[in-house]
């Protein structure tokens, strides 16, 4: 990040906090505490917040890893016509279904532990990543493929030197969008049948009308999303230096 | 020797790209294929390279029917030649990597080409950071790295400014005089066709058929473009193209 863009980020942060402060002042309602009180609550409850945040983070990371390790290879393999003829009807029939309604079923099958939450998030991400990867693979110009075939490339070389690097930017964009989805679904999954995770913490604070802890939990979840977003940005900068 | 025998190509959507194209190019000769846009020139080149199957007819190289890309044939495509995700060095080395050439030998060949083409200092640059002329030089270097005996080029210089174009045309001519590769060059520029091709194949608009074969034995000398004979030959080709 260059110096001037750092300044831009700082300014937007200050603007957002100021807007929050002003709204809280005008509303003067305990349901919207000012940012400095929330900051104090975050420091006071740091132990609890970190404990719940780590559990949430692990759930999200497992979900992303599980979803990616299944959807990326399948999306890439859809370049092979024979495979795509079988794979894409399934994708098209199952993708538009709101997978979040599967939570009760997942709890029935996978129990109320982490597995059902991870499975639910992974299911939703699976479709986001595989649909994007599949479309990106179809978009790779046939001329790139001709070019490498003329150099004597085999099937494996085509994937390694052309298809995978060519789709990487779009896959990383899908991953970035997935982070937002993952955290949203995480909140939903954690608000139900668990006593761990930021989602639980937020719902619990809400039911006890502990607004400062509620906002601290929301802020922790926002920070969790932001840091995952930054990590994916760093991965992109490393993998797609040519952009 | 390359011989194209009665080649026709009909695409799946019913477009007839080529119809009964036949011609021969002797070993070590240079040949230009010229015709209006969309006459199937590029299709013809891909068929000669073994990347597309003709609907009818066949191509023979040294008496063998072409069914897949051949080891000593290099192809340079117009816009998709270079891989944007690979550095100049990695682009040039790609053919050697695919052929599993020893890394030391690879290094020597690639550095030698980088030196000869005036690309020194740009090894770690990505194609997007280069000018059009330099990109084309990298594409030529990558083709030369695999030490081909046949070089196929699809409008290699069409997107360059006039001075860079003449520069690279001279370079190609020197290379041809040095290595005596068989060169087939597809172009829509009459001057380029006459300057580089000792045989000029004129194609009709779609579906492409051979309209005329013009012998041009004086090509091969850098000073040819300043001679009266050159202008006369250009006029002859122009009449043939526009007739």
PDB file of C-alpha atoms in Angstrom, chain A residues 32-169:
ATOM      1  CA  UNK A  32     -26.525   2.967  19.663  1.00  0.00           C
ATOM      2  CA  UNK A  33     -23.588   3.561  22.005  1.00  0.00           C
ATOM      3  CA  UNK A  34     -20.804   5.887  20.804  1.00  0.00           C
ATOM      4  CA  UNK A  35     -17.664   4.301  19.334  1.00  0.00           C
ATOM      5  CA  UNK A  36     -15.400   5.117  22.280  1.00  0.00           C
ATOM      6  CA  UNK A  37     -17.673   3.193  24.706  1.00  0.00           C
ATOM      7  CA  UNK A  38     -17.653   0.221  22.335  1.00  0.00           C
ATOM      8  CA  UNK A  39     -13.853   0.452  22.170  1.00  0.00           C
ATOM      9  CA  UNK A  40     -13.705   0.374  25.967  1.00  0.00           C
ATOM     10  CA  UNK A  41     -16.071  -2.627  25.995  1.00  0.00           C
ATOM     11  CA  UNK A  42     -13.824  -4.375  23.465  1.00  0.00           C
ATOM     12  CA  UNK A  43     -10.778  -3.870  25.667  1.00  0.00           C
ATOM     13  CA  UNK A  44     -12.619  -4.903  28.844  1.00  0.00           C
ATOM     14  CA  UNK A  45     -13.997  -8.045  27.213  1.00  0.00           C
ATOM     15  CA  UNK A  46     -10.885  -8.772  25.152  1.00  0.00           C
ATOM     16  CA  UNK A  47     -10.493 -12.251  26.645  1.00  0.00           C
ATOM     17  CA  UNK A  48     -14.041 -13.379  25.821  1.00  0.00           C
ATOM     18  CA  UNK A  49     -13.978 -11.726  22.404  1.00  0.00           C
ATOM     19  CA  UNK A  50     -10.712 -13.369  21.413  1.00  0.00           C
ATOM     20  CA  UNK A  51     -11.902 -16.779  22.619  1.00  0.00           C
ATOM     21  CA  UNK A  52     -15.089 -16.572  20.562  1.00  0.00           C
ATOM     22  CA  UNK A  53     -13.328 -14.959  17.587  1.00  0.00           C
ATOM     23  CA  UNK A  54     -10.769 -17.783  17.392  1.00  0.00           C
ATOM     24  CA  UNK A  55     -13.544 -20.376  17.313  1.00  0.00           C
ATOM     25  CA  UNK A  56     -15.346 -18.427  14.585  1.00  0.00           C
ATOM     26  CA  UNK A  57     -12.119 -17.940  12.635  1.00  0.00           C
ATOM     27  CA  UNK A  58     -11.339 -21.656  12.730  1.00  0.00           C
ATOM     28  CA  UNK A  59     -14.856 -22.497  11.524  1.00  0.00           C
ATOM     29  CA  UNK A  60     -14.541 -20.044   8.621  1.00  0.00           C
ATOM     30  CA  UNK A  61     -11.064 -21.230   7.649  1.00  0.00           C
ATOM     31  CA  UNK A  62     -12.126 -24.872   7.645  1.00  0.00           C
ATOM     32  CA  UNK A  63     -15.167 -24.007   5.548  1.00  0.00           C
ATOM     33  CA  UNK A  64     -13.159 -22.028   2.998  1.00  0.00           C
ATOM     34  CA  UNK A  65     -10.498 -24.741   2.799  1.00  0.00           C
ATOM     35  CA  UNK A  66     -13.085 -27.485   2.407  1.00  0.00           C
ATOM     36  CA  UNK A  67     -15.096 -25.578  -0.192  1.00  0.00           C
ATOM     37  CA  UNK A  68     -12.033 -24.509  -2.169  1.00  0.00           C
ATOM     38  CA  UNK A  69     -10.393 -27.921  -2.243  1.00  0.00           C
ATOM     39  CA  UNK A  70     -13.539 -29.411  -3.788  1.00  0.00           C
ATOM     40  CA  UNK A  71     -14.820 -26.600  -5.991  1.00  0.00           C
ATOM     41  CA  UNK A  72     -11.563 -25.408  -7.556  1.00  0.00           C
ATOM     42  CA  UNK A  73     -10.504 -28.770  -9.051  1.00  0.00           C
ATOM     43  CA  UNK A  74     -14.056 -29.441 -10.243  1.00  0.00           C
ATOM     44  CA  UNK A  75     -14.320 -25.980 -11.790  1.00  0.00           C
ATOM     45  CA  UNK A  76     -10.979 -26.434 -13.556  1.00  0.00           C
ATOM     46  CA  UNK A  77     -11.884 -29.939 -14.725  1.00  0.00           C
ATOM     47  CA  UNK A  78     -15.018 -28.577 -16.390  1.00  0.00           C
ATOM     48  CA  UNK A  79     -12.742 -27.621 -19.301  1.00  0.00           C
ATOM     49  CA  UNK A  80     -12.979 -31.268 -20.280  1.00  0.00           C
ATOM     50  CA  UNK A  81     -16.215 -31.537 -22.268  1.00  0.00           C
ATOM     51  CA  UNK A  82     -17.033 -35.032 -21.082  1.00  0.00           C
ATOM     52  CA  UNK A  83     -16.806 -33.990 -17.455  1.00  0.00           C
ATOM     53  CA  UNK A  84     -18.650 -30.726 -17.983  1.00  0.00           C
ATOM     54  CA  UNK A  85     -21.597 -32.491 -19.606  1.00  0.00           C
ATOM     55  CA  UNK A  86     -22.143 -34.350 -16.338  1.00  0.00           C
ATOM     56  CA  UNK A  87     -21.066 -31.643 -13.911  1.00  0.00           C
ATOM     57  CA  UNK A  88     -22.791 -28.528 -15.190  1.00  0.00           C
ATOM     58  CA  UNK A  89     -26.427 -29.767 -15.076  1.00  0.00           C
ATOM     59  CA  UNK A  90     -25.923 -30.554 -11.382  1.00  0.00           C
ATOM     60  CA  UNK A  91     -24.395 -27.145 -10.837  1.00  0.00           C
ATOM     61  CA  UNK A  92     -27.227 -25.384 -12.609  1.00  0.00           C
ATOM     62  CA  UNK A  93     -29.967 -27.296 -10.812  1.00  0.00           C
ATOM     63  CA  UNK A  94     -28.462 -26.942  -7.356  1.00  0.00           C
ATOM     64  CA  UNK A  95     -26.877 -23.479  -7.480  1.00  0.00           C
ATOM     65  CA  UNK A  96     -30.044 -21.297  -7.319  1.00  0.00           C
ATOM     66  CA  UNK A  97     -31.393 -23.139  -4.263  1.00  0.00           C
ATOM     67  CA  UNK A  98     -30.966 -21.068  -1.076  1.00  0.00           C
ATOM     68  CA  UNK A  99     -28.591 -23.499   0.623  1.00  0.00           C
ATOM     69  CA  UNK A 100     -28.980 -21.791   3.947  1.00  0.00           C
ATOM     70  CA  UNK A 101     -32.319 -23.615   4.432  1.00  0.00           C
ATOM     71  CA  UNK A 102     -30.291 -26.802   4.751  1.00  0.00           C
ATOM     72  CA  UNK A 103     -29.188 -25.881   8.289  1.00  0.00           C
ATOM     73  CA  UNK A 104     -31.889 -27.958  10.059  1.00  0.00           C
ATOM     74  CA  UNK A 105     -31.029 -30.965   7.888  1.00  0.00           C
ATOM     75  CA  UNK A 106     -27.299 -30.533   8.462  1.00  0.00           C
ATOM     76  CA  UNK A 107     -27.888 -30.412  12.205  1.00  0.00           C
ATOM     77  CA  UNK A 108     -29.894 -33.624  11.922  1.00  0.00           C
ATOM     78  CA  UNK A 109     -27.147 -35.351   9.974  1.00  0.00           C
ATOM     79  CA  UNK A 110     -23.964 -33.792  11.324  1.00  0.00           C
ATOM     80  CA  UNK A 111     -25.038 -32.942  14.876  1.00  0.00           C
ATOM     81  CA  UNK A 112     -24.990 -29.602  16.625  1.00  0.00           C
ATOM     82  CA  UNK A 113     -21.179 -29.408  16.704  1.00  0.00           C
ATOM     83  CA  UNK A 114     -18.761 -27.574  14.400  1.00  0.00           C
ATOM     84  CA  UNK A 115     -19.253 -30.031  11.565  1.00  0.00           C
ATOM     85  CA  UNK A 116     -22.771 -28.907  10.689  1.00  0.00           C
ATOM     86  CA  UNK A 117     -21.688 -25.240  10.649  1.00  0.00           C
ATOM     87  CA  UNK A 118     -18.600 -25.901   8.561  1.00  0.00           C
ATOM     88  CA  UNK A 119     -20.621 -28.071   6.174  1.00  0.00           C
ATOM     89  CA  UNK A 120     -23.270 -25.379   5.731  1.00  0.00           C
ATOM     90  CA  UNK A 121     -20.782 -22.594   4.992  1.00  0.00           C
ATOM     91  CA  UNK A 122     -18.737 -24.887   2.739  1.00  0.00           C
ATOM     92  CA  UNK A 123     -21.833 -25.875   0.749  1.00  0.00           C
ATOM     93  CA  UNK A 124     -22.652 -22.260   0.000  1.00  0.00           C
ATOM     94  CA  UNK A 125     -19.049 -21.367  -0.882  1.00  0.00           C
ATOM     95  CA  UNK A 126     -18.699 -24.488  -3.007  1.00  0.00           C
ATOM     96  CA  UNK A 127     -21.247 -23.158  -5.462  1.00  0.00           C
ATOM     97  CA  UNK A 128     -19.867 -19.625  -5.522  1.00  0.00           C
ATOM     98  CA  UNK A 129     -16.315 -20.793  -6.225  1.00  0.00           C
ATOM     99  CA  UNK A 130     -17.099 -23.614  -8.646  1.00  0.00           C
ATOM    100  CA  UNK A 131     -19.480 -21.546 -10.771  1.00  0.00           C
ATOM    101  CA  UNK A 132     -16.940 -18.710 -11.021  1.00  0.00           C
ATOM    102  CA  UNK A 133     -14.048 -21.058 -11.751  1.00  0.00           C
ATOM    103  CA  UNK A 134     -16.039 -22.908 -14.379  1.00  0.00           C
ATOM    104  CA  UNK A 135     -17.023 -19.679 -16.139  1.00  0.00           C
ATOM    105  CA  UNK A 136     -13.452 -18.358 -15.953  1.00  0.00           C
ATOM    106  CA  UNK A 137     -12.136 -21.575 -17.485  1.00  0.00           C
ATOM    107  CA  UNK A 138     -14.582 -21.210 -20.395  1.00  0.00           C
ATOM    108  CA  UNK A 139     -13.351 -17.656 -20.919  1.00  0.00           C
ATOM    109  CA  UNK A 140      -9.705 -18.557 -21.485  1.00  0.00           C
ATOM    110  CA  UNK A 141      -8.976 -17.780 -25.122  1.00  0.00           C
ATOM    111  CA  UNK A 142      -8.468 -20.854 -27.276  1.00  0.00           C
ATOM    112  CA  UNK A 143      -5.511 -19.020 -28.822  1.00  0.00           C
ATOM    113  CA  UNK A 144      -3.518 -19.208 -25.602  1.00  0.00           C
ATOM    114  CA  UNK A 145      -4.119 -22.938 -25.718  1.00  0.00           C
ATOM    115  CA  UNK A 146      -3.063 -23.132 -29.379  1.00  0.00           C
ATOM    116  CA  UNK A 147       0.057 -21.213 -28.512  1.00  0.00           C
ATOM    117  CA  UNK A 148       1.186 -23.623 -25.844  1.00  0.00           C
ATOM    118  CA  UNK A 149       0.134 -26.720 -27.804  1.00  0.00           C
ATOM    119  CA  UNK A 150       2.343 -25.551 -30.652  1.00  0.00           C
ATOM    120  CA  UNK A 151       5.267 -25.637 -28.224  1.00  0.00           C
ATOM    121  CA  UNK A 152       4.616 -29.329 -27.701  1.00  0.00           C
ATOM    122  CA  UNK A 153       2.591 -29.082 -24.505  1.00  0.00           C
ATOM    123  CA  UNK A 154       0.695 -32.043 -23.132  1.00  0.00           C
ATOM    124  CA  UNK A 155      -2.630 -31.846 -21.345  1.00  0.00           C
ATOM    125  CA  UNK A 156      -1.014 -31.309 -17.964  1.00  0.00           C
ATOM    126  CA  UNK A 157       1.163 -28.443 -19.302  1.00  0.00           C
ATOM    127  CA  UNK A 158      -1.944 -26.695 -20.648  1.00  0.00           C
ATOM    128  CA  UNK A 159      -3.479 -26.652 -17.166  1.00  0.00           C
ATOM    129  CA  UNK A 160      -0.286 -25.749 -15.385  1.00  0.00           C
ATOM    130  CA  UNK A 161       0.973 -22.989 -17.666  1.00  0.00           C
ATOM    131  CA  UNK A 162      -2.259 -21.606 -19.133  1.00  0.00           C
ATOM    132  CA  UNK A 163      -5.596 -22.524 -17.569  1.00  0.00           C
ATOM    133  CA  UNK A 164      -4.754 -22.223 -13.874  1.00  0.00           C
ATOM    134  CA  UNK A 165      -2.763 -18.965 -14.049  1.00  0.00           C
ATOM    135  CA  UNK A 166      -5.340 -17.477 -16.439  1.00  0.00           C
ATOM    136  CA  UNK A 167      -8.298 -18.109 -14.110  1.00  0.00           C
ATOM    137  CA  UNK A 168      -6.446 -17.152 -10.901  1.00  0.00           C
ATOM    138  CA  UNK A 169      -7.601 -13.486 -10.762  1.00  0.00           C
TER     139      UNK A 169
END
